[in-house]
mmCIF file with all atom_site columns, C-alpha atoms in Angstrom:
data_model
loop_
_atom_site.group_PDB
_atom_site.id
_atom_site.type_symbol
_atom_site.label_atom_id
_atom_site.label_alt_id
_atom_site.label_comp_id
_atom_site.label_asym_id
_atom_site.label_entity_id
_atom_site.label_seq_id
_atom_site.pdbx_PDB_ins_code
_atom_site.Cartn_x
_atom_site.Cartn_y
_atom_site.Cartn_z
_atom_site.occupancy
_atom_site.B_iso_or_equiv
_atom_site.pdbx_formal_charge
_atom_site.auth_seq_id
_atom_site.auth_comp_id
_atom_site.auth_asym_id
_atom_site.auth_atom_id
_atom_site.pdbx_PDB_model_num
ATOM 1   C CA . MET T 1 1   ? 109.720 68.893  4.599   1.00 49.00 ? 1   MET T CA 1
ATOM 2   C CA . SER T 1 2   ? 112.571 66.725  5.837   1.00 50.00 ? 2   SER T CA 1
ATOM 3   C CA . ALA T 1 3   ? 115.590 68.166  7.680   1.00 55.00 ? 3   ALA T CA 1
ATOM 4   C CA . ASP T 1 4   ? 117.884 67.791  4.645   1.00 63.00 ? 4   ASP T CA 1
ATOM 5   C CA . GLN T 1 5   ? 115.437 69.400  2.197   1.00 72.00 ? 5   GLN T CA 1
ATOM 6   C CA . GLU T 1 6   ? 115.887 73.056  1.242   1.00 75.00 ? 6   GLU T CA 1
ATOM 7   C CA . PRO T 1 7   ? 112.908 75.308  2.047   1.00 81.00 ? 7   PRO T CA 1
ATOM 8   C CA . GLU T 1 8   ? 110.945 76.753  -0.863  1.00 91.00 ? 8   GLU T CA 1
ATOM 9   C CA . TYR T 1 9   ? 111.687 80.462  -1.204  1.00 93.00 ? 9   TYR T CA 1
ATOM 10  C CA . TYR T 1 10  ? 109.476 83.130  -2.725  1.00 96.00 ? 10  TYR T CA 1
ATOM 11  C CA . PHE T 1 11  ? 109.571 86.895  -3.251  1.00 97.00 ? 11  PHE T CA 1
ATOM 12  C CA . GLU T 1 12  ? 107.199 89.395  -1.707  1.00 98.00 ? 12  GLU T CA 1
ATOM 13  C CA . PRO T 1 13  ? 107.174 93.120  -0.924  1.00 98.00 ? 13  PRO T CA 1
ATOM 14  C CA . LEU T 1 14  ? 108.899 94.059  2.322   1.00 98.00 ? 14  LEU T CA 1
ATOM 15  C CA . GLY T 1 15  ? 106.369 94.233  5.162   1.00 96.00 ? 15  GLY T CA 1
ATOM 16  C CA . GLU T 1 16  ? 106.144 94.617  8.930   1.00 95.00 ? 16  GLU T CA 1
ATOM 17  C CA . GLN T 1 17  ? 106.061 90.814  9.346   1.00 97.00 ? 17  GLN T CA 1
ATOM 18  C CA . HIS T 1 18  ? 109.622 90.429  8.038   1.00 97.00 ? 18  HIS T CA 1
ATOM 19  C CA . ASN T 1 19  ? 112.337 90.035  10.660  1.00 97.00 ? 19  ASN T CA 1
ATOM 20  C CA . ARG T 1 20  ? 114.694 92.785  9.541   1.00 97.00 ? 20  ARG T CA 1
ATOM 21  C CA . ALA T 1 21  ? 116.650 92.781  12.819  1.00 96.00 ? 21  ALA T CA 1
ATOM 22  C CA . ALA T 1 22  ? 117.913 89.212  12.258  1.00 96.00 ? 22  ALA T CA 1
ATOM 23  C CA . PHE T 1 23  ? 119.163 89.926  8.733   1.00 97.00 ? 23  PHE T CA 1
ATOM 24  C CA . SER T 1 24  ? 122.898 90.304  8.189   1.00 96.00 ? 24  SER T CA 1
ATOM 25  C CA . CYS T 1 25  ? 124.678 90.321  4.855   1.00 93.00 ? 25  CYS T CA 1
ATOM 26  C CA . GLY T 1 26  ? 128.004 91.320  6.404   1.00 90.00 ? 26  GLY T CA 1
ATOM 27  C CA . VAL T 1 27  ? 128.178 94.741  4.733   1.00 89.00 ? 27  VAL T CA 1
ATOM 28  C CA . GLU T 1 28  ? 127.674 97.231  7.538   1.00 93.00 ? 28  GLU T CA 1
ATOM 29  C CA . SER T 1 29  ? 126.052 99.962  5.428   1.00 91.00 ? 29  SER T CA 1
ATOM 30  C CA . LEU T 1 30  ? 123.550 97.512  3.893   1.00 93.00 ? 30  LEU T CA 1
ATOM 31  C CA . ASP T 1 31  ? 122.781 95.911  7.254   1.00 95.00 ? 31  ASP T CA 1
ATOM 32  C CA . GLN T 1 32  ? 122.181 99.316  8.854   1.00 96.00 ? 32  GLN T CA 1
ATOM 33  C CA . TYR T 1 33  ? 119.951 100.392 5.972   1.00 96.00 ? 33  TYR T CA 1
ATOM 34  C CA . PHE T 1 34  ? 117.867 97.216  6.073   1.00 97.00 ? 34  PHE T CA 1
ATOM 35  C CA . GLN T 1 35  ? 117.710 96.686  9.840   1.00 96.00 ? 35  GLN T CA 1
ATOM 36  C CA . GLY T 1 36  ? 117.048 100.325 10.710  1.00 93.00 ? 36  GLY T CA 1
ATOM 37  C CA . ASP T 1 37  ? 114.513 102.962 9.776   1.00 93.00 ? 37  ASP T CA 1
ATOM 38  C CA . PRO T 1 38  ? 115.944 104.069 6.398   1.00 95.00 ? 38  PRO T CA 1
ATOM 39  C CA . ILE T 1 39  ? 114.413 101.278 4.313   1.00 96.00 ? 39  ILE T CA 1
ATOM 40  C CA . ARG T 1 40  ? 111.054 101.545 6.051   1.00 95.00 ? 40  ARG T CA 1
ATOM 41  C CA . GLN T 1 41  ? 111.048 105.326 5.529   1.00 96.00 ? 41  GLN T CA 1
ATOM 42  C CA . ASP T 1 42  ? 112.107 105.025 1.877   1.00 97.00 ? 42  ASP T CA 1
ATOM 43  C CA . VAL T 1 43  ? 109.282 102.575 1.184   1.00 96.00 ? 43  VAL T CA 1
ATOM 44  C CA . SER T 1 44  ? 106.633 104.567 3.073   1.00 96.00 ? 44  SER T CA 1
ATOM 45  C CA . ARG T 1 45  ? 107.674 107.769 1.260   1.00 97.00 ? 45  ARG T CA 1
ATOM 46  C CA . ARG T 1 46  ? 107.560 105.896 -2.073  1.00 96.00 ? 46  ARG T CA 1
ATOM 47  C CA . VAL T 1 47  ? 111.207 106.689 -2.741  1.00 96.00 ? 47  VAL T CA 1
ATOM 48  C CA . THR T 1 48  ? 111.899 103.017 -3.393  1.00 97.00 ? 48  THR T CA 1
ATOM 49  C CA . ASN T 1 49  ? 110.175 99.647  -3.371  1.00 97.00 ? 49  ASN T CA 1
ATOM 50  C CA . ALA T 1 50  ? 111.769 96.795  -1.458  1.00 98.00 ? 50  ALA T CA 1
ATOM 51  C CA . PHE T 1 51  ? 111.344 93.074  -2.059  1.00 98.00 ? 51  PHE T CA 1
ATOM 52  C CA . VAL T 1 52  ? 112.460 90.180  0.109   1.00 98.00 ? 52  VAL T CA 1
ATOM 53  C CA . LEU T 1 53  ? 113.143 86.530  -0.533  1.00 97.00 ? 53  LEU T CA 1
ATOM 54  C CA . THR T 1 54  ? 111.661 84.407  2.238   1.00 96.00 ? 54  THR T CA 1
ATOM 55  C CA . HIS T 1 55  ? 110.526 80.858  2.894   1.00 95.00 ? 55  HIS T CA 1
ATOM 56  C CA . ASP T 1 56  ? 108.133 81.525  5.759   1.00 96.00 ? 56  ASP T CA 1
ATOM 57  C CA . GLY T 1 57  ? 107.012 85.151  5.511   1.00 95.00 ? 57  GLY T CA 1
ATOM 58  C CA . SER T 1 58  ? 109.276 86.232  8.390   1.00 96.00 ? 58  SER T CA 1
ATOM 59  C CA . PHE T 1 59  ? 112.876 85.135  7.746   1.00 96.00 ? 59  PHE T CA 1
ATOM 60  C CA . VAL T 1 60  ? 114.611 87.362  5.176   1.00 97.00 ? 60  VAL T CA 1
ATOM 61  C CA . ALA T 1 61  ? 117.024 85.404  2.999   1.00 96.00 ? 61  ALA T CA 1
ATOM 62  C CA . SER T 1 62  ? 117.771 88.427  0.835   1.00 96.00 ? 62  SER T CA 1
ATOM 63  C CA . PHE T 1 63  ? 116.377 91.747  -0.330  1.00 97.00 ? 63  PHE T CA 1
ATOM 64  C CA . TYR T 1 64  ? 116.668 94.325  -3.069  1.00 97.00 ? 64  TYR T CA 1
ATOM 65  C CA . THR T 1 65  ? 115.231 97.749  -3.845  1.00 97.00 ? 65  THR T CA 1
ATOM 66  C CA . LEU T 1 66  ? 113.948 99.234  -7.094  1.00 98.00 ? 66  LEU T CA 1
ATOM 67  C CA . SER T 1 67  ? 113.410 102.894 -7.896  1.00 97.00 ? 67  SER T CA 1
ATOM 68  C CA . PRO T 1 68  ? 113.289 105.177 -10.929 1.00 96.00 ? 68  PRO T CA 1
ATOM 69  C CA . ILE T 1 69  ? 116.379 107.016 -12.051 1.00 97.00 ? 69  ILE T CA 1
ATOM 70  C CA . SER T 1 70  ? 117.313 109.330 -14.906 1.00 96.00 ? 70  SER T CA 1
ATOM 71  C CA . ILE T 1 71  ? 120.568 108.913 -16.751 1.00 96.00 ? 71  ILE T CA 1
ATOM 72  C CA . LEU T 1 72  ? 122.331 111.121 -19.280 1.00 94.00 ? 72  LEU T CA 1
ATOM 73  C CA . SER T 1 73  ? 123.521 109.829 -22.618 1.00 93.00 ? 73  SER T CA 1
ATOM 74  C CA . VAL T 1 74  ? 126.857 111.657 -22.205 1.00 93.00 ? 74  VAL T CA 1
ATOM 75  C CA . ASP T 1 75  ? 127.684 109.234 -19.359 1.00 93.00 ? 75  ASP T CA 1
ATOM 76  C CA . LEU T 1 76  ? 127.215 106.171 -21.576 1.00 93.00 ? 76  LEU T CA 1
ATOM 77  C CA . PRO T 1 77  ? 129.660 104.529 -23.979 1.00 93.00 ? 77  PRO T CA 1
ATOM 78  C CA . ALA T 1 78  ? 129.998 106.626 -27.154 1.00 92.00 ? 78  ALA T CA 1
ATOM 79  C CA . ASN T 1 79  ? 128.458 104.010 -29.468 1.00 93.00 ? 79  ASN T CA 1
ATOM 80  C CA . LEU T 1 80  ? 125.192 104.211 -27.495 1.00 92.00 ? 80  LEU T CA 1
ATOM 81  C CA . ALA T 1 81  ? 125.305 107.886 -26.549 1.00 92.00 ? 81  ALA T CA 1
ATOM 82  C CA . LYS T 1 82  ? 125.301 109.043 -30.182 1.00 93.00 ? 82  LYS T CA 1
ATOM 83  C CA . LYS T 1 83  ? 121.964 107.247 -30.780 1.00 93.00 ? 83  LYS T CA 1
ATOM 84  C CA . LEU T 1 84  ? 120.149 108.741 -27.785 1.00 94.00 ? 84  LEU T CA 1
ATOM 85  C CA . PRO T 1 85  ? 118.588 112.109 -26.987 1.00 92.00 ? 85  PRO T CA 1
ATOM 86  C CA . LYS T 1 86  ? 120.565 114.634 -24.950 1.00 91.00 ? 86  LYS T CA 1
ATOM 87  C CA . ARG T 1 87  ? 117.779 114.929 -22.346 1.00 93.00 ? 87  ARG T CA 1
ATOM 88  C CA . PRO T 1 88  ? 117.584 112.628 -19.289 1.00 95.00 ? 88  PRO T CA 1
ATOM 89  C CA . ILE T 1 89  ? 116.537 109.047 -20.105 1.00 96.00 ? 89  ILE T CA 1
ATOM 90  C CA . GLY T 1 90  ? 114.351 106.956 -17.789 1.00 96.00 ? 90  GLY T CA 1
ATOM 91  C CA . ALA T 1 91  ? 115.824 103.840 -16.202 1.00 97.00 ? 91  ALA T CA 1
ATOM 92  C CA . THR T 1 92  ? 115.284 101.600 -13.191 1.00 98.00 ? 92  THR T CA 1
ATOM 93  C CA . LEU T 1 93  ? 117.826 101.497 -10.374 1.00 98.00 ? 93  LEU T CA 1
ATOM 94  C CA . ILE T 1 94  ? 118.539 98.375  -8.357  1.00 97.00 ? 94  ILE T CA 1
ATOM 95  C CA . GLY T 1 95  ? 119.581 100.527 -5.424  1.00 93.00 ? 95  GLY T CA 1
ATOM 96  C CA . ARG T 1 96  ? 120.516 98.026  -2.768  1.00 94.00 ? 96  ARG T CA 1
ATOM 97  C CA . MET T 1 97  ? 120.784 94.275  -2.695  1.00 93.00 ? 97  MET T CA 1
ATOM 98  C CA . GLY T 1 98  ? 121.858 91.946  0.054   1.00 92.00 ? 98  GLY T CA 1
ATOM 99  C CA . ARG T 1 99  ? 121.851 88.247  0.940   1.00 93.00 ? 99  ARG T CA 1
ATOM 100 C CA . ASP T 1 100 ? 121.927 86.882  4.467   1.00 95.00 ? 100 ASP T CA 1
ATOM 101 C CA . GLN T 1 101 ? 125.417 85.563  5.332   1.00 92.00 ? 101 GLN T CA 1
ATOM 102 C CA . SER T 1 102 ? 123.958 82.208  6.341   1.00 89.00 ? 102 SER T CA 1
ATOM 103 C CA . LEU T 1 103 ? 123.017 81.571  2.698   1.00 89.00 ? 103 LEU T CA 1
ATOM 104 C CA . ARG T 1 104 ? 126.341 82.282  0.988   1.00 87.00 ? 104 ARG T CA 1
ATOM 105 C CA . GLY T 1 105 ? 127.124 80.027  -1.943  1.00 83.00 ? 105 GLY T CA 1
ATOM 106 C CA . LYS T 1 106 ? 123.488 79.074  -2.608  1.00 82.00 ? 106 LYS T CA 1
ATOM 107 C CA . GLY T 1 107 ? 123.214 81.035  -5.900  1.00 82.00 ? 107 GLY T CA 1
ATOM 108 C CA . LEU T 1 108 ? 120.804 83.584  -4.469  1.00 86.00 ? 108 LEU T CA 1
ATOM 109 C CA . GLY T 1 109 ? 122.583 86.522  -6.146  1.00 87.00 ? 109 GLY T CA 1
ATOM 110 C CA . GLU T 1 110 ? 121.422 85.403  -9.577  1.00 91.00 ? 110 GLU T CA 1
ATOM 111 C CA . VAL T 1 111 ? 117.929 84.634  -8.223  1.00 93.00 ? 111 VAL T CA 1
ATOM 112 C CA . LEU T 1 112 ? 117.675 88.155  -6.783  1.00 94.00 ? 112 LEU T CA 1
ATOM 113 C CA . LEU T 1 113 ? 118.980 89.773  -9.936  1.00 96.00 ? 113 LEU T CA 1
ATOM 114 C CA . MET T 1 114 ? 116.587 87.841  -12.192 1.00 97.00 ? 114 MET T CA 1
ATOM 115 C CA . ASP T 1 115 ? 113.596 88.778  -10.045 1.00 98.00 ? 115 ASP T CA 1
ATOM 116 C CA . ALA T 1 116 ? 114.622 92.448  -10.028 1.00 98.00 ? 116 ALA T CA 1
ATOM 117 C CA . LEU T 1 117 ? 115.121 92.419  -13.813 1.00 98.00 ? 117 LEU T CA 1
ATOM 118 C CA . HIS T 1 118 ? 111.777 90.718  -14.330 1.00 98.00 ? 118 HIS T CA 1
ATOM 119 C CA . LYS T 1 119 ? 109.961 93.303  -12.199 1.00 98.00 ? 119 LYS T CA 1
ATOM 120 C CA . ALA T 1 120 ? 111.735 96.131  -14.043 1.00 98.00 ? 120 ALA T CA 1
ATOM 121 C CA . TRP T 1 121 ? 110.781 94.609  -17.391 1.00 97.00 ? 121 TRP T CA 1
ATOM 122 C CA . GLN T 1 122 ? 107.144 94.251  -16.320 1.00 97.00 ? 122 GLN T CA 1
ATOM 123 C CA . ALA T 1 123 ? 107.090 97.890  -15.170 1.00 96.00 ? 123 ALA T CA 1
ATOM 124 C CA . SER T 1 124 ? 108.687 99.030  -18.455 1.00 96.00 ? 124 SER T CA 1
ATOM 125 C CA . LYS T 1 125 ? 105.552 97.882  -20.269 1.00 95.00 ? 125 LYS T CA 1
ATOM 126 C CA . LEU T 1 126 ? 103.688 100.698 -18.487 1.00 95.00 ? 126 LEU T CA 1
ATOM 127 C CA . VAL T 1 127 ? 106.376 103.330 -17.892 1.00 94.00 ? 127 VAL T CA 1
ATOM 128 C CA . SER T 1 128 ? 109.207 103.727 -20.349 1.00 92.00 ? 128 SER T CA 1
ATOM 129 C CA . CYS T 1 129 ? 112.550 102.411 -19.133 1.00 96.00 ? 129 CYS T CA 1
ATOM 130 C CA . TRP T 1 130 ? 115.655 102.284 -21.296 1.00 97.00 ? 130 TRP T CA 1
ATOM 131 C CA . ALA T 1 131 ? 117.837 100.195 -18.953 1.00 97.00 ? 131 ALA T CA 1
ATOM 132 C CA . VAL T 1 132 ? 118.376 98.823  -15.469 1.00 98.00 ? 132 VAL T CA 1
ATOM 133 C CA . VAL T 1 133 ? 121.210 100.523 -13.575 1.00 98.00 ? 133 VAL T CA 1
ATOM 134 C CA . VAL T 1 134 ? 123.295 99.317  -10.632 1.00 97.00 ? 134 VAL T CA 1
ATOM 135 C CA . ASP T 1 135 ? 126.032 100.924 -8.580  1.00 94.00 ? 135 ASP T CA 1
ATOM 136 C CA . ALA T 1 136 ? 128.336 97.973  -7.933  1.00 92.00 ? 136 ALA T CA 1
ATOM 137 C CA . LYS T 1 137 ? 129.712 97.811  -4.427  1.00 84.00 ? 137 LYS T CA 1
ATOM 138 C CA . GLU T 1 138 ? 133.194 96.493  -3.739  1.00 76.00 ? 138 GLU T CA 1
ATOM 139 C CA . GLY T 1 139 ? 133.519 92.976  -5.111  1.00 79.00 ? 139 GLY T CA 1
ATOM 140 C CA . ALA T 1 140 ? 130.166 93.028  -6.964  1.00 88.00 ? 140 ALA T CA 1
ATOM 141 C CA . ARG T 1 141 ? 131.280 94.564  -10.274 1.00 92.00 ? 141 ARG T CA 1
ATOM 142 C CA . ASP T 1 142 ? 132.398 91.208  -11.711 1.00 93.00 ? 142 ASP T CA 1
ATOM 143 C CA . PHE T 1 143 ? 129.020 89.663  -10.802 1.00 92.00 ? 143 PHE T CA 1
ATOM 144 C CA . TYR T 1 144 ? 127.197 92.281  -12.884 1.00 95.00 ? 144 TYR T CA 1
ATOM 145 C CA . LEU T 1 145 ? 129.666 92.090  -15.770 1.00 95.00 ? 145 LEU T CA 1
ATOM 146 C CA . LYS T 1 146 ? 129.178 88.306  -15.820 1.00 94.00 ? 146 LYS T CA 1
ATOM 147 C CA . ASN T 1 147 ? 125.444 88.998  -16.114 1.00 95.00 ? 147 ASN T CA 1
ATOM 148 C CA . GLU T 1 148 ? 125.956 91.150  -19.243 1.00 95.00 ? 148 GLU T CA 1
ATOM 149 C CA . PHE T 1 149 ? 125.884 94.594  -17.643 1.00 97.00 ? 149 PHE T CA 1
ATOM 150 C CA . THR T 1 150 ? 128.010 97.338  -19.253 1.00 96.00 ? 150 THR T CA 1
ATOM 151 C CA . ALA T 1 151 ? 129.919 100.047 -17.405 1.00 95.00 ? 151 ALA T CA 1
ATOM 152 C CA . PHE T 1 152 ? 129.057 103.711 -17.829 1.00 95.00 ? 152 PHE T CA 1
ATOM 153 C CA . ALA T 1 153 ? 131.815 105.573 -19.662 1.00 93.00 ? 153 ALA T CA 1
ATOM 154 C CA . THR T 1 154 ? 132.180 108.130 -16.874 1.00 92.00 ? 154 THR T CA 1
ATOM 155 C CA . GLN T 1 155 ? 131.628 105.889 -13.824 1.00 92.00 ? 155 GLN T CA 1
ATOM 156 C CA . PRO T 1 156 ? 133.156 102.389 -14.045 1.00 90.00 ? 156 PRO T CA 1
ATOM 157 C CA . ASP T 1 157 ? 131.265 101.079 -10.973 1.00 94.00 ? 157 ASP T CA 1
ATOM 158 C CA . ARG T 1 158 ? 127.898 102.227 -12.345 1.00 96.00 ? 158 ARG T CA 1
ATOM 159 C CA . LEU T 1 159 ? 126.642 99.625  -14.783 1.00 97.00 ? 159 LEU T CA 1
ATOM 160 C CA . PHE T 1 160 ? 123.562 99.132  -16.936 1.00 97.00 ? 160 PHE T CA 1
ATOM 161 C CA . LEU T 1 161 ? 121.693 96.435  -18.832 1.00 98.00 ? 161 LEU T CA 1
ATOM 162 C CA . LEU T 1 162 ? 119.532 97.511  -21.756 1.00 97.00 ? 162 LEU T CA 1
ATOM 163 C CA . MET T 1 163 ? 115.828 96.840  -21.390 1.00 97.00 ? 163 MET T CA 1
ATOM 164 C CA . LYS T 1 164 ? 115.742 95.373  -24.892 1.00 96.00 ? 164 LYS T CA 1
ATOM 165 C CA . ASN T 1 165 ? 118.197 92.697  -23.694 1.00 97.00 ? 165 ASN T CA 1
ATOM 166 C CA . ILE T 1 166 ? 116.190 92.080  -20.527 1.00 97.00 ? 166 ILE T CA 1
ATOM 167 C CA . GLU T 1 167 ? 113.077 91.669  -22.649 1.00 96.00 ? 167 GLU T CA 1
ATOM 168 C CA . LEU T 1 168 ? 114.802 88.904  -24.615 1.00 95.00 ? 168 LEU T CA 1
ATOM 169 C CA . MET T 1 169 ? 115.424 87.024  -21.378 1.00 94.00 ? 169 MET T CA 1
ATOM 170 C CA . PHE T 1 170 ? 111.752 86.917  -20.464 1.00 94.00 ? 170 PHE T CA 1
ATOM 171 C CA . GLU T 1 171 ? 109.848 86.694  -23.737 1.00 85.00 ? 171 GLU T CA 1
#
């Protein structure tokens, strides 16, 4: 690879070989979560799964987490809520997502989101999942709205994308 050529990135599950200490997305709470023990503990306890984007198996360009979540139809927009059961509905949560500051402006946000949606869609073939849910941090809400997410009726920074729409992206 020449000096002016971009490295080839790939996704893999977070492991001990990844240099978490060098990662910085510039959001203190995300950096602390990823660099410290919380993410390692969450993964080892099977509370969440974490995936990293890397080009060499060590450097972490970005990461995201996936975990199950239950949502209530009463929290959704009325046109959807009236069609759903009143009991909790299974969904997948993209809990945390971050991109190293050194890679700003490279379009990695969309790459991360598409990989997370693809993994959620694959999992939904085995375990029912009605939607993918995100809790948009400051400044990220517009990114998710641009990617066809819809806000919960009761929580404007909690957004969802229906699994049936995700399925259309990948089939």
